[in-house]
């Protein structure tokens, strides 16, 4: 779930469970017809979920804190075995004292090439797309 999904959550103000349900239906490879509120609640209550919330910093700054508080408050009431990963640039995240925070360090050209070569070695991806992505990554590393 990325910045655009967060914007929808803020603008439409659904319950967080409905936001997660909609995101699971539109952003995963799960069969949409098999995903229900009960399905999601079952796995959340069991502590069997990994929730990835990407691009918190892309939400309007005036609404970011409310979103952050909603997400944290919701998951504090769920089974603590669920894992939640929120990504953001430094300017977009307000860490709480009891939340682990990690910073990803930039990759150099050699590390990027090694990463892309390992993905190619898996032979599960369209090589043309990977070469295009490799070019994009190289251009990003030069900036």
mmCIF file with all atom_site columns, C-alpha atoms in Angstrom, residues 8-20:
data_model
loop_
_atom_site.group_PDB
_atom_site.id
_atom_site.type_symbol
_atom_site.label_atom_id
_atom_site.label_alt_id
_atom_site.label_comp_id
_atom_site.label_asym_id
_atom_site.label_entity_id
_atom_site.label_seq_id
_atom_site.pdbx_PDB_ins_code
_atom_site.Cartn_x
_atom_site.Cartn_y
_atom_site.Cartn_z
_atom_site.occupancy
_atom_site.B_iso_or_equiv
_atom_site.pdbx_formal_charge
_atom_site.auth_seq_id
_atom_site.auth_comp_id
_atom_site.auth_asym_id
_atom_site.auth_atom_id
_atom_site.pdbx_PDB_model_num
ATOM 1  C CA . UNK A 1 8  ? -7.603  7.622  -0.220 1.00 0.00 ? 8  UNK A CA 1
ATOM 2  C CA . UNK A 1 9  ? -7.650  6.568  3.426  1.00 0.00 ? 9  UNK A CA 1
ATOM 3  C CA . UNK A 1 10 ? -7.261  10.162 4.617  1.00 0.00 ? 10 UNK A CA 1
ATOM 4  C CA . UNK A 1 11 ? -9.739  11.647 2.139  1.00 0.00 ? 11 UNK A CA 1
ATOM 5  C CA . UNK A 1 12 ? -12.478 9.043  2.537  1.00 0.00 ? 12 UNK A CA 1
ATOM 6  C CA . UNK A 1 13 ? -11.879 8.277  6.239  1.00 0.00 ? 13 UNK A CA 1
ATOM 7  C CA . UNK A 1 14 ? -12.888 4.593  6.159  1.00 0.00 ? 14 UNK A CA 1
ATOM 8  C CA . UNK A 1 15 ? -12.256 2.273  9.065  1.00 0.00 ? 15 UNK A CA 1
ATOM 9  C CA . UNK A 1 16 ? -8.682  1.036  8.934  1.00 0.00 ? 16 UNK A CA 1
ATOM 10 C CA . UNK A 1 17 ? -9.898  -2.540 8.482  1.00 0.00 ? 17 UNK A CA 1
ATOM 11 C CA . UNK A 1 18 ? -11.815 -1.444 5.366  1.00 0.00 ? 18 UNK A CA 1
ATOM 12 C CA . UNK A 1 19 ? -8.714  0.333  4.089  1.00 0.00 ? 19 UNK A CA 1
ATOM 13 C CA . UNK A 1 20 ? -6.655  -2.843 4.610  1.00 0.00 ? 20 UNK A CA 1
#
